[in-house]
Amino acid sequence: MQHFWVVGTDTDVGKTFVTTLLMRNLQKQGIRVTPYKPVQTGEVYDGEQAYYFDTAMYEKYSLQLLDRENLNGYSFKEAASPHFAAQLEGQQIDTQQLLKQMQLLQQTWDVVICEGAGGLFVPLDACGETTLLDVIVESKLPVVVVTRTALGTINHTLLTLEALTTRQIEVLGLVFNGDMGSRMEQDNIQTILQYYTLPYMTIPKLEELSDISAYAITGTSLFERLIRRETSIN
């Protein structure tokens, strides 16, 4: 089975949106897909009800019934780096437990999409000994990289890709998220692709999150690669 990570060049680049979008479009192909967020931070309040945005997005837009208990490893109330958010609650993140949970999910689902937190070098412990990137390396899973199209994306994206490739982590492709259609953004995308010839898709800035329900990514080189790998493995 082909399982993979969705990682970002930074925080708030749209990892959860892309994870949910990939989940829905793969599910439409009849593939059993579950997302998994090892660590999420930042509790959201809607009146008296508290929830976490990432896992709530998964459940809201999934076309298949998901196992709520296995969508997430750790959830911390403070919207902060995982190591600090955990420290505030007197907890430590057990990365081996996260890897074990991922492996168990891989035995049950056709595709497990693991969503990262922040960028690659986000620390998962207060001592700075373990980062998200260390967990990705140990998981031996490939990645899809989500990045912006705006100013600054060239540097952030190339640094992220270099960190992955030097550790021999397979990059399945790129998602350029939030495109406004400017000439600068188009040049940013083409410049990155000159350095790394990878399958990709470009997602425009959507007016509402609910637009995800009707947005199709079939026909993009990235989605075609994901489908091709899934078919060949099965």
XYZ file of N, CA and C in Angstrom:
702
model
N 0.837 -1.189 0.000
C 0.000 0.000 0.000
C 0.882 1.252 0.000
N 0.409 2.320 -0.628
C 1.173 3.560 -0.680
C 0.639 4.549 0.342
N 1.435 4.790 1.353
C 1.099 5.770 2.374
C 2.107 6.905 2.259
N 1.751 8.097 2.717
C 2.666 9.218 2.559
C 2.357 10.327 3.560
N 3.320 11.242 3.659
C 3.187 12.435 4.482
C 2.759 13.623 3.614
N 2.051 14.552 4.245
C 1.872 15.894 3.698
C 2.606 16.830 4.632
N 3.668 17.453 4.136
C 4.476 18.352 4.958
C 4.466 19.744 4.345
N 4.824 20.742 5.149
C 4.802 22.114 4.666
C 6.143 22.798 4.799
N 6.305 23.858 4.040
C 7.521 24.659 4.141
C 7.485 25.540 5.385
N 6.301 25.662 5.993
C 6.124 26.558 7.133
C 4.765 26.254 7.748
N 4.433 26.970 8.800
C 3.093 26.839 9.354
C 2.098 27.645 8.514
N 0.850 27.228 8.539
C -0.236 27.929 7.829
C -0.042 28.008 6.314
N 0.587 27.004 5.732
C 0.686 26.980 4.262
C -0.474 26.198 3.641
N -1.279 25.552 4.477
C -2.434 24.827 3.965
C -2.301 23.319 3.995
N -1.512 22.780 4.925
C -1.321 21.328 4.990
C -2.632 20.589 5.246
N -3.435 21.119 6.177
C -4.695 20.440 6.498
C -5.652 20.484 5.316
N -5.718 21.623 4.653
C -6.564 21.756 3.464
C -6.132 20.750 2.400
N -4.835 20.657 2.141
C -4.327 19.755 1.107
C -4.523 18.300 1.520
N -4.277 17.981 2.778
C -4.504 16.614 3.267
C -5.955 16.208 3.032
N -6.876 17.096 3.382
C -8.302 16.816 3.209
C -8.668 16.705 1.739
N -8.095 17.567 0.917
C -8.357 17.539 -0.523
C -7.867 16.237 -1.150
N -6.661 15.818 -0.792
C -6.126 14.560 -1.311
C -6.960 13.379 -0.825
N -7.337 13.421 0.444
C -8.183 12.364 1.005
C -9.462 12.205 0.195
N -10.181 13.315 -0.025
C -11.462 13.268 -0.738
C -11.298 12.749 -2.167
N -10.291 13.243 -2.855
C -10.128 12.864 -4.254
C -9.677 11.419 -4.411
N -8.892 10.920 -3.471
C -8.525 9.500 -3.499
C -9.732 8.639 -3.134
N -10.523 9.092 -2.171
C -11.724 8.345 -1.795
C -12.693 8.235 -2.971
N -12.756 9.271 -3.793
C -13.636 9.239 -4.961
C -13.224 8.153 -5.959
N -11.978 7.695 -5.864
C -11.488 6.623 -6.730
C -11.776 5.243 -6.142
N -12.491 5.218 -5.010
C -12.816 3.946 -4.363
C -11.720 3.425 -3.456
N -10.764 4.285 -3.141
C -9.644 3.900 -2.273
C -10.001 4.233 -0.824
N -9.733 3.308 0.089
C -10.008 3.540 1.504
C -8.859 4.351 2.096
N -9.169 5.577 2.496
C -8.144 6.530 2.918
C -8.467 7.074 4.303
N -7.453 7.148 5.150
C -7.603 7.859 6.417
C -6.476 8.872 6.565
N -6.777 10.061 7.054
C -5.712 10.994 7.430
C -5.266 10.679 8.853
N -4.090 11.137 9.193
C -3.572 10.956 10.551
C -2.697 12.152 10.896
N -3.014 12.817 11.984
C -2.247 13.977 12.447
C -1.527 13.574 13.728
N -0.233 13.274 13.659
C 0.484 12.834 14.858
C 0.382 13.820 16.017
N 0.568 15.112 15.722
C 0.489 16.138 16.775
C -0.252 17.342 16.220
N -1.286 17.776 16.946
C -1.981 19.010 16.574
C -2.037 19.929 17.792
N -1.928 21.215 17.533
C -1.969 22.201 18.612
C -2.957 23.303 18.261
N -3.460 23.957 19.285
C -4.342 25.098 19.068
C -5.809 24.736 19.118
N -6.354 24.645 20.320
C -7.772 24.351 20.475
C -8.600 25.544 20.002
N -9.674 25.266 19.289
C -10.552 26.300 18.748
C -11.876 26.259 19.508
N -12.412 27.449 19.794
C -13.676 27.513 20.527
C -14.782 28.065 19.634
N -15.900 27.375 19.638
C -17.105 27.811 18.931
C -18.217 27.867 19.971
N -18.373 29.049 20.564
C -19.287 29.158 21.697
C -18.714 28.403 22.871
N -19.442 27.433 23.366
C -18.974 26.620 24.495
C -18.283 25.346 24.029
N -18.307 25.100 22.732
C -17.724 23.876 22.203
C -16.272 24.096 21.781
N -15.402 23.198 22.205
C -13.984 23.256 21.849
C -13.648 22.107 20.895
N -12.830 22.399 19.906
C -12.430 21.361 18.965
C -11.077 21.723 18.359
N -10.520 20.805 17.581
C -9.265 21.041 16.875
C -9.549 21.094 15.383
N -9.056 22.138 14.754
C -9.392 22.407 13.352
C -9.009 21.257 12.432
N -7.809 20.707 12.598
C -7.302 19.715 11.653
C -8.193 18.475 11.596
N -8.398 17.828 12.730
C -9.192 16.609 12.737
C -10.662 16.890 12.444
N -11.130 18.080 12.796
C -12.512 18.450 12.465
C -12.690 18.555 10.953
N -11.688 19.081 10.255
C -11.727 19.161 8.795
C -11.799 17.768 8.184
N -10.987 16.853 8.698
C -10.996 15.486 8.168
C -12.400 14.895 8.229
N -12.988 14.991 9.411
C -14.296 14.376 9.633
C -15.394 15.050 8.806
N -15.317 16.353 8.710
C -16.366 17.089 8.013
C -16.406 16.769 6.528
N -15.248 16.600 5.907
C -15.209 16.471 4.453
C -14.882 15.068 3.943
N -14.674 14.123 4.845
C -14.404 12.759 4.398
C -15.643 12.160 3.747
N -15.435 11.390 2.695
C -16.521 10.681 2.017
C -16.714 9.281 2.587
N -15.847 8.917 3.516
C -15.927 7.615 4.170
C -15.963 7.817 5.684
N -16.475 6.845 6.391
C -16.518 6.909 7.844
C -15.110 6.745 8.399
N -14.661 7.721 9.193
C -13.326 7.677 9.775
C -13.394 7.223 11.229
N -12.316 6.656 11.700
C -12.208 6.238 13.101
C -11.649 7.408 13.904
N -12.504 8.128 14.592
C -12.100 9.337 15.313
C -10.951 9.087 16.280
N -10.945 7.935 16.913
C -9.920 7.630 17.912
C -8.526 7.514 17.302
N -8.470 7.282 16.001
C -7.176 7.068 15.349
C -6.837 8.131 14.316
N -7.400 9.319 14.482
C -7.069 10.422 13.581
C -5.895 11.244 14.094
N -5.532 11.046 15.353
C -4.566 11.940 15.988
C -3.831 11.227 17.119
N -2.550 11.621 17.292
C -1.778 11.075 18.393
C -1.871 11.945 19.634
N -1.453 13.212 19.494
C -1.473 14.163 20.603
C -2.196 15.437 20.176
N -2.978 15.998 21.100
C -3.629 17.291 20.891
C -3.325 18.175 22.093
N -2.812 19.372 21.821
C -2.467 20.313 22.888
C -3.193 21.633 22.672
N -3.655 22.228 23.748
C -4.524 23.395 23.671
C -3.837 24.640 23.115
N -2.569 24.858 23.488
C -1.874 26.077 23.067
C -1.481 26.009 21.592
N -1.752 27.083 20.859
C -1.340 27.155 19.450
C 0.139 27.528 19.409
N 0.992 26.521 19.505
C 2.435 26.741 19.610
C 3.167 25.537 19.036
N 4.484 25.646 18.974
C 5.297 24.511 18.548
C 4.974 23.307 19.433
N 4.918 22.098 18.862
C 4.532 20.920 19.647
C 5.310 20.737 20.941
N 6.623 20.989 20.910
C 7.414 20.769 22.127
C 6.979 21.701 23.245
N 6.660 22.953 22.901
C 6.270 23.940 23.909
C 4.832 23.702 24.369
N 3.948 23.400 23.423
C 2.558 23.123 23.776
C 2.463 21.910 24.701
N 3.284 20.891 24.440
C 3.306 19.704 25.310
C 3.857 20.051 26.690
N 4.906 20.863 26.700
C 5.535 21.267 27.966
C 4.542 22.015 28.858
N 3.719 22.852 28.265
C 2.730 23.612 29.025
C 1.727 22.704 29.734
N 1.505 21.518 29.169
C 0.554 20.582 29.764
C 1.248 19.467 30.528
N 2.563 19.624 30.733
C 3.307 18.640 31.508
C 3.424 17.288 30.828
N 3.441 17.305 29.492
C 3.523 16.052 28.750
C 4.786 15.992 27.907
N 5.115 14.781 27.479
C 6.199 14.551 26.533
C 5.657 13.742 25.363
N 6.099 14.080 24.173
C 5.633 13.369 22.985
C 6.479 12.116 22.777
N 5.837 10.983 22.763
C 6.496 9.696 22.546
C 6.466 9.403 21.047
N 7.560 9.662 20.369
C 7.580 9.496 18.914
C 7.464 8.025 18.510
N 7.940 7.127 19.341
C 7.818 5.707 19.020
C 6.360 5.270 19.044
N 5.594 5.862 19.938
C 4.172 5.563 19.982
C 3.472 6.083 18.722
N 3.896 7.248 18.258
C 3.330 7.796 17.022
C 3.625 6.872 15.840
N 4.853 6.407 15.754
C 5.247 5.519 14.653
C 4.492 4.199 14.721
N 4.276 3.712 15.935
C 3.523 2.466 16.105
C 2.078 2.644 15.633
N 1.478 3.792 15.975
C 0.103 4.050 15.562
C 0.010 4.162 14.045
N 0.994 4.792 13.424
C 1.019 4.888 11.969
C 1.093 3.508 11.320
N 1.926 2.653 11.878
C 2.084 1.309 11.329
C 0.805 0.497 11.449
N 0.103 0.654 12.563
C -1.161 -0.060 12.748
C -2.207 0.418 11.739
N -2.251 1.729 11.489
C -3.192 2.266 10.514
C -2.879 1.759 9.108
N -1.605 1.613 8.804
C -1.205 1.151 7.484
C -1.654 -0.286 7.220
N -1.889 -1.040 8.279
C -2.354 -2.419 8.128
C -3.852 -2.493 7.851
N -4.556 -1.373 8.112
C -6.019 -1.360 8.017
C -6.536 -0.605 6.800
N -5.826 0.463 6.422
C -6.301 1.342 5.354
C -5.447 1.197 4.102
N -6.066 1.445 2.941
C -5.310 1.415 1.683
C -4.263 2.522 1.658
N -4.666 3.707 2.096
C -3.761 4.860 2.115
C -3.901 5.598 3.440
N -2.786 5.838 4.091
C -2.736 6.677 5.290
C -1.973 7.945 4.913
N -2.624 9.090 5.095
C -1.972 10.378 4.834
C -1.614 11.000 6.170
N -0.325 11.064 6.466
C 0.153 11.622 7.727
C 0.440 13.113 7.521
N -0.211 13.943 8.295
C -0.010 15.389 8.150
C 0.984 15.914 9.182
N 2.003 16.606 8.712
C 3.000 17.182 9.599
C 2.472 18.373 10.377
N 3.317 18.872 11.276
C 2.981 20.060 12.068
C 4.042 21.117 11.804
N 3.631 22.292 11.332
C 4.612 23.328 11.027
C 5.526 22.911 9.893
N 6.802 23.291 9.992
C 7.797 22.898 9.000
C 8.546 21.657 9.438
N 9.527 21.247 8.656
C 10.237 19.990 8.905
C 11.006 19.975 10.216
N 11.577 21.111 10.596
C 12.451 21.123 11.760
C 11.745 21.546 13.043
N 10.431 21.455 13.062
C 9.685 21.721 14.292
C 10.112 20.707 15.349
N 10.552 21.180 16.526
C 10.988 20.243 17.578
C 9.802 19.562 18.250
N 10.005 18.298 18.617
C 8.962 17.542 19.303
C 9.293 17.301 20.766
N 10.467 17.746 21.188
C 10.820 17.642 22.602
C 11.569 18.893 23.030
N 11.536 19.163 24.325
C 12.120 20.389 24.864
C 13.637 20.416 24.743
N 14.268 19.257 24.619
C 15.731 19.189 24.529
C 16.230 19.433 23.112
N 15.327 19.462 22.157
C 15.721 19.684 20.773
C 16.374 18.477 20.132
N 16.137 17.297 20.683
C 16.770 16.092 20.159
C 15.993 15.466 19.005
N 14.672 15.712 18.967
C 13.839 15.084 17.947
C 12.970 16.122 17.250
N 13.004 16.102 15.936
C 12.163 16.998 15.138
C 11.162 16.168 14.342
N 10.227 16.862 13.722
C 9.290 16.171 12.833
C 10.044 15.432 11.737
N 11.098 16.037 11.229
C 11.878 15.416 10.163
C 12.458 14.071 10.604
N 12.874 13.965 11.858
C 13.399 12.689 12.370
C 12.329 11.601 12.318
N 11.098 11.967 12.651
C 9.997 11.002 12.620
C 9.703 10.581 11.180
N 9.755 11.543 10.265
C 9.527 11.225 8.851
C 10.581 10.247 8.349
N 11.833 10.497 8.685
C 12.923 9.603 8.276
C 12.678 8.193 8.808
N 12.311 8.105 10.078
C 12.116 6.796 10.704
C 10.892 6.081 10.135
N 9.901 6.830 9.696
C 8.696 6.206 9.148
C 8.930 5.556 7.789
N 9.986 6.017 7.092
C 10.330 5.501 5.763
C 9.210 5.727 4.737
N 8.440 6.775 4.928
C 7.363 7.092 3.996
C 7.751 8.288 3.132
N 7.267 8.331 1.887
C 7.526 9.481 1.016
C 6.679 10.674 1.446
N 6.899 11.817 0.804
C 6.194 13.034 1.205
C 5.658 13.795 0.004
N 4.595 14.547 0.271
C 4.100 15.591 -0.618
C 4.371 16.904 0.099
N 4.976 17.860 -0.583
C 5.349 19.134 0.033
C 4.350 20.216 -0.371
N 3.801 20.893 0.630
C 2.885 22.014 0.400
C 3.646 23.317 0.613
N 3.515 24.221 -0.342
C 4.202 25.498 -0.236
C 3.301 26.624 -0.747
N 3.715 27.845 -0.476
C 2.978 29.010 -0.964
C 3.420 29.364 -2.378
N 2.709 30.298 -2.976
C 3.137 30.846 -4.265
C 3.683 32.262 -4.103
N 3.482 32.852 -2.936
C 3.816 34.256 -2.710
C 5.319 34.476 -2.521
N 5.687 35.736 -2.378
C 7.080 36.133 -2.187
C 7.704 35.382 -1.012
N 8.910 34.840 -1.215
C 9.611 34.087 -0.184
C 9.522 32.589 -0.366
N 8.617 32.148 -1.236
C 8.405 30.711 -1.380
C 9.587 29.993 -2.022
N 10.331 30.657 -2.881
C 11.453 29.983 -3.555
C 12.465 29.493 -2.528
N 12.885 30.376 -1.649
C 13.865 30.013 -0.630
C 13.330 28.926 0.296
N 12.125 29.121 0.824
C 11.554 28.152 1.768
C 11.372 26.783 1.119
N 10.921 26.775 -0.121
C 10.667 25.503 -0.793
C 11.959 24.770 -1.116
N 12.939 25.477 -1.635
C 14.202 24.832 -1.989
C 14.930 24.311 -0.753
N 14.870 25.047 0.351
C 15.483 24.561 1.591
C 14.789 23.289 2.077
N 13.467 23.273 1.993
C 12.707 22.094 2.413
C 13.050 20.890 1.549
N 13.092 21.086 0.242
C 13.412 19.991 -0.672
C 14.841 19.485 -0.467
N 15.754 20.406 -0.202
C 17.135 19.982 0.046
C 17.236 19.141 1.310
N 16.526 19.548 2.356
C 16.542 18.785 3.611
C 15.996 17.372 3.403
N 14.979 17.249 2.576
C 14.385 15.937 2.319
C 15.287 15.065 1.451
N 15.792 15.631 0.364
C 16.575 14.833 -0.580
C 17.918 14.414 0.006
N 18.522 15.250 0.837
C 19.799 14.863 1.441
C 19.627 13.719 2.441
N 18.411 13.534 2.905
C 18.109 12.414 3.816
C 17.477 11.251 3.070
N 17.482 11.329 1.757
C 16.984 10.274 0.875
C 15.509 9.962 1.117
N 14.752 11.005 1.391
C 13.307 10.867 1.528
C 12.677 11.152 0.166
N 11.888 10.239 -0.319
C 11.274 10.410 -1.638
C 10.228 11.521 -1.589
N 10.315 12.437 -2.541
C 9.330 13.509 -2.670
C 8.403 13.149 -3.834
N 7.143 12.903 -3.510
C 6.175 12.517 -4.539
C 5.781 13.692 -5.414
N 5.805 14.891 -4.835
C 5.447 16.057 -5.612
C 5.203 17.283 -4.762
N 4.803 18.351 -5.432
C 4.612 19.649 -4.787
C 3.179 20.126 -4.947
N 2.698 20.843 -3.938
C 1.412 21.531 -4.027
C 1.663 23.011 -3.801
N 1.394 23.814 -4.813
C 1.496 25.268 -4.695
C 0.118 25.777 -4.300
N -0.005 26.227 -3.080
C -1.319 26.541 -2.523
C -1.557 28.043 -2.398
N -2.781 28.458 -2.713
C -3.179 29.854 -2.524
C -2.799 30.774 -3.658
N -2.686 30.230 -4.866
C -2.255 31.019 -6.021
C -3.274 32.105 -6.368
N -2.767 33.333 -6.539
C -3.627 34.462 -6.913
C -3.502 34.794 -8.407
N -2.630 34.076 -9.112
C -2.533 34.251 -10.555
C -1.629 35.361 -11.039
N -0.808 35.933 -10.151
C 0.063 37.031 -10.574
C 1.263 36.507 -11.358
N 1.901 37.398 -12.121
C 3.089 37.007 -12.882
C 4.211 36.566 -11.952
N 4.345 37.243 -10.807
C 5.391 36.866 -9.868
C 5.178 35.448 -9.348
N 3.931 35.118 -9.023
C 3.647 33.778 -8.516
C 3.942 32.711 -9.566
N 3.563 32.981 -10.796
C 3.837 32.029 -11.872
C 5.343 31.839 -12.057
N 6.090 32.932 -11.929
C 7.549 32.820 -12.037
C 8.128 32.050 -10.853
N 7.571 32.277 -9.658
C 8.025 31.525 -8.484
C 7.865 30.024 -8.707
N 6.707 29.626 -9.217
C 6.442 28.204 -9.460
C 7.424 27.644 -10.484
N 7.595 28.332 -11.596
C 8.477 27.838 -12.649
C 9.937 27.795 -12.197
N 10.332 28.749 -11.367
C 11.713 28.765 -10.869
C 11.973 27.557 -9.980
N 11.044 27.249 -9.089
C 11.197 26.076 -8.222
C 11.271 24.801 -9.049
N 10.417 24.697 -10.063
C 10.388 23.499 -10.899
C 11.641 23.371 -11.768
N 12.355 24.466 -11.995
C 13.627 24.378 -12.705
C 14.677 23.660 -11.858
N 14.590 23.848 -10.550
C 15.527 23.192 -9.637
C 15.137 21.742 -9.376
N 13.842 21.493 -9.252
C 13.342 20.146 -8.955
C 12.186 19.831 -9.906
N 12.440 18.912 -10.829
C 11.397 18.516 -11.778
C 10.528 17.454 -11.111
N 9.420 17.895 -10.560
C 8.546 17.019 -9.793
C 7.107 17.159 -10.258
N 6.298 16.122 -10.085
C 4.856 16.282 -10.306
C 4.340 17.364 -9.358
N 3.310 18.083 -9.780
C 2.811 19.160 -8.925
C 1.368 19.477 -9.241
N 0.773 20.268 -8.391
C -0.522 20.872 -8.700
C -0.557 22.250 -8.059
N -1.280 23.143 -8.703
C -1.424 24.515 -8.220
C -2.875 24.735 -7.821
N -3.080 25.152 -6.581
C -4.436 25.375 -6.084
C -4.656 26.874 -5.915
N -5.676 27.419 -6.550
C -5.941 28.854 -6.399
C -6.437 29.165 -4.994
N -6.370 30.414 -4.632
C -6.928 30.837 -3.357
C -8.445 30.724 -3.436
N -9.010 29.839 -2.634
C -10.446 29.609 -2.668
C -11.163 30.597 -1.763
N -12.354 30.969 -2.171
C -13.122 31.949 -1.406
C -13.536 31.403 -0.046
N -13.968 30.151 -0.020
C -14.452 29.527 1.206
C -13.855 28.128 1.345
N -13.658 27.697 2.588
C -13.156 26.349 2.817
C -14.101 25.301 2.246
N -15.382 25.608 2.267
C -16.371 24.656 1.776
C -16.219 24.374 0.284
N -15.478 25.229 -0.434
C -15.239 25.001 -1.861
C -14.452 23.713 -2.108
N -13.860 23.186 -1.036
C -13.098 21.946 -1.138
C -13.980 20.799 -1.624
N -15.276 20.874 -1.324
C -16.201 19.791 -1.678
C -16.296 19.585 -3.186
N -16.201 20.662 -3.932
C -16.371 20.570 -5.384
C -15.054 20.655 -6.149
N -13.944 20.871 -5.440
C -12.682 21.091 -6.136
C -12.051 19.749 -6.529
N -11.777 19.588 -7.807
C -11.203 18.341 -8.323
C -9.742 18.545 -8.708
N -8.922 17.554 -8.419
C -7.497 17.639 -8.752
C -7.087 16.545 -9.732
N -8.064 15.798 -10.244
C -7.749 14.785 -11.246
C -7.184 15.483 -12.483
N -6.219 14.846 -13.087
C -5.587 15.439 -14.261
C -4.313 16.182 -13.945
N -4.086 16.515 -12.678
C -2.816 17.145 -12.305
C -1.730 16.067 -12.262
N -0.515 16.465 -12.529
C 0.571 15.478 -12.567
C 0.812 14.848 -11.204
N 0.571 15.591 -10.123
C 0.751 15.024 -8.787
C -0.293 13.954 -8.505
N -1.556 14.251 -8.771
C -2.596 13.263 -8.487
C -2.427 12.025 -9.362
N -2.041 12.231 -10.602
C -1.801 11.093 -11.488
C -0.686 10.211 -10.951
N 0.311 10.831 -10.368
C 1.400 10.030 -9.802
C 0.911 9.228 -8.596
N 0.103 9.862 -7.745
C -0.412 9.159 -6.575
C -1.283 7.980 -6.994
N -2.152 8.191 -7.970
C -3.016 7.118 -8.444
C -2.202 6.012 -9.100
N -1.206 6.379 -9.885
C -0.373 5.396 -10.572
C 0.378 4.532 -9.589
N 0.901 5.148 -8.528
C 1.632 4.396 -7.505
C 0.683 3.480 -6.755
N -0.504 3.987 -6.434
C -1.474 3.172 -5.697
C -1.888 1.964 -6.528
N -2.137 2.154 -7.820
C -2.555 1.056 -8.687
C -1.460 0.020 -8.843
N -0.204 0.487 -9.009
C 0.909 -0.442 -9.213
C 1.184 -1.256 -7.963
N 0.983 -0.634 -6.799
C 1.250 -1.344 -5.541
C 0.167 -2.365 -5.259
N -1.084 -2.020 -5.583
C -2.178 -2.953 -5.356
C -2.214 -4.048 -6.416
